[in-house]
Short mmCIF file of C-alpha atoms in Angstrom, two decimals:
data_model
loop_
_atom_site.label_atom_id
_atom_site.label_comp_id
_atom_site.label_asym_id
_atom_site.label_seq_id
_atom_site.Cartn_x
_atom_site.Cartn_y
_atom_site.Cartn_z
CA UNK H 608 -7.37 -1.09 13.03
CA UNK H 609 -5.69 2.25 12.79
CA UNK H 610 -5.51 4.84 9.82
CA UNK H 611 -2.17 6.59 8.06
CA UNK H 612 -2.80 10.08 6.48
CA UNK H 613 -1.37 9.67 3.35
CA UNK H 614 0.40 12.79 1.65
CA UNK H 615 -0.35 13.01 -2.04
CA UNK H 616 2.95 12.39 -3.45
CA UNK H 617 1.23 12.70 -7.48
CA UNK H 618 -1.05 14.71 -7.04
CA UNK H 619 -2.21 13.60 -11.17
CA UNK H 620 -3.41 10.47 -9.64
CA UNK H 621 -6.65 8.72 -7.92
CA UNK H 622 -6.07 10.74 -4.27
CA UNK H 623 -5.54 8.26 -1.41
CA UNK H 624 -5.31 10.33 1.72
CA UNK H 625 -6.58 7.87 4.28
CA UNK H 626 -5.42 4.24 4.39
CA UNK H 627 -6.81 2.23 6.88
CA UNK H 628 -3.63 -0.84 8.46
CA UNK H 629 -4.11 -3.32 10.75
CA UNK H 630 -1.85 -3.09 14.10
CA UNK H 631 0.63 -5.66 12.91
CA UNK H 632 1.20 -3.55 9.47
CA UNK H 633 1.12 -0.50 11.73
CA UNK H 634 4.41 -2.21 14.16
CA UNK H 635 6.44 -2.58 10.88
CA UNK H 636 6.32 0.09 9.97
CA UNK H 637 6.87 1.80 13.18
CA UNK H 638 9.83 -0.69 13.21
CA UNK H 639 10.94 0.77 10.10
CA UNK H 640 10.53 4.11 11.20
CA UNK H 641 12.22 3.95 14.01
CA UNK H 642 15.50 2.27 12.09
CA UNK H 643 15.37 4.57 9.18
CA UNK H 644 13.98 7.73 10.08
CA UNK H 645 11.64 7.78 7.35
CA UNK H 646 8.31 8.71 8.37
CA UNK H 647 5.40 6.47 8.10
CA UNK H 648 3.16 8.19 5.99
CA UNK H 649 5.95 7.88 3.27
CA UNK H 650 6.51 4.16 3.87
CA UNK H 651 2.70 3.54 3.17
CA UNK H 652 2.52 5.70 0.18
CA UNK H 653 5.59 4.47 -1.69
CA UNK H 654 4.59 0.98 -0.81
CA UNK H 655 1.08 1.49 -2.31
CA UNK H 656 2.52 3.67 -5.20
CA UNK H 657 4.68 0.12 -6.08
CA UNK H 658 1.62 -1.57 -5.23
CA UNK H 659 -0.29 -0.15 -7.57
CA UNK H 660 2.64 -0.07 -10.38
CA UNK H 661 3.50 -3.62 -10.05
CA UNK H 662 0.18 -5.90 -8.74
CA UNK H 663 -2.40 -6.98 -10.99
CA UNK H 664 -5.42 -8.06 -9.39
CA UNK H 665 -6.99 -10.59 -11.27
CA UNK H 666 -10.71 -12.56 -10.65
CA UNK H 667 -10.21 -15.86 -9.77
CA UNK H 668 -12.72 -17.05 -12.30
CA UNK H 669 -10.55 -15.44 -14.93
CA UNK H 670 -7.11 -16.87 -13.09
CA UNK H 671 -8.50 -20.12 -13.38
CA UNK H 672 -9.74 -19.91 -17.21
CA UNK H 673 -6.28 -18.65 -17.68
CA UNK H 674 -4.65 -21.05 -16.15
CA UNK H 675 -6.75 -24.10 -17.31
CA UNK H 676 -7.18 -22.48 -20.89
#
């Protein structure tokens, strides 16, 4: 498992500077480098910045109760 320096793009949130990817997260995005040009380190942090705008992580206990309830 590698790691991806992260540049802090807002700096007004929770820093993130190291983000540690598997290899086959690492090839897409070297894939998608290499096709766009855009540099890795901004791949990772605008996926994580929609990430973190857009997932709710729930606990299954309360998914279930939701669910069933």
């Amino acid at each position: 498992m590698g790691a991806l320096l992260i540049k802090r793009k807002y700096p007004e949130r929770k820093p993130c500077n190291v983000v540690k990817i598997n290899n086959e997260a690492s090839r897409i995005l070297t894939q998608i480098t290499n096709e766009t040009g855009i540099p890795k380190y901004k791949l990772a942090s605008e996926m994580i910045l929609y990430a973190s705008e857009n997932i709710r992580i729930i606990d299954p206990d309360e998914e279930e109760e939701e669910i069933n309830g």
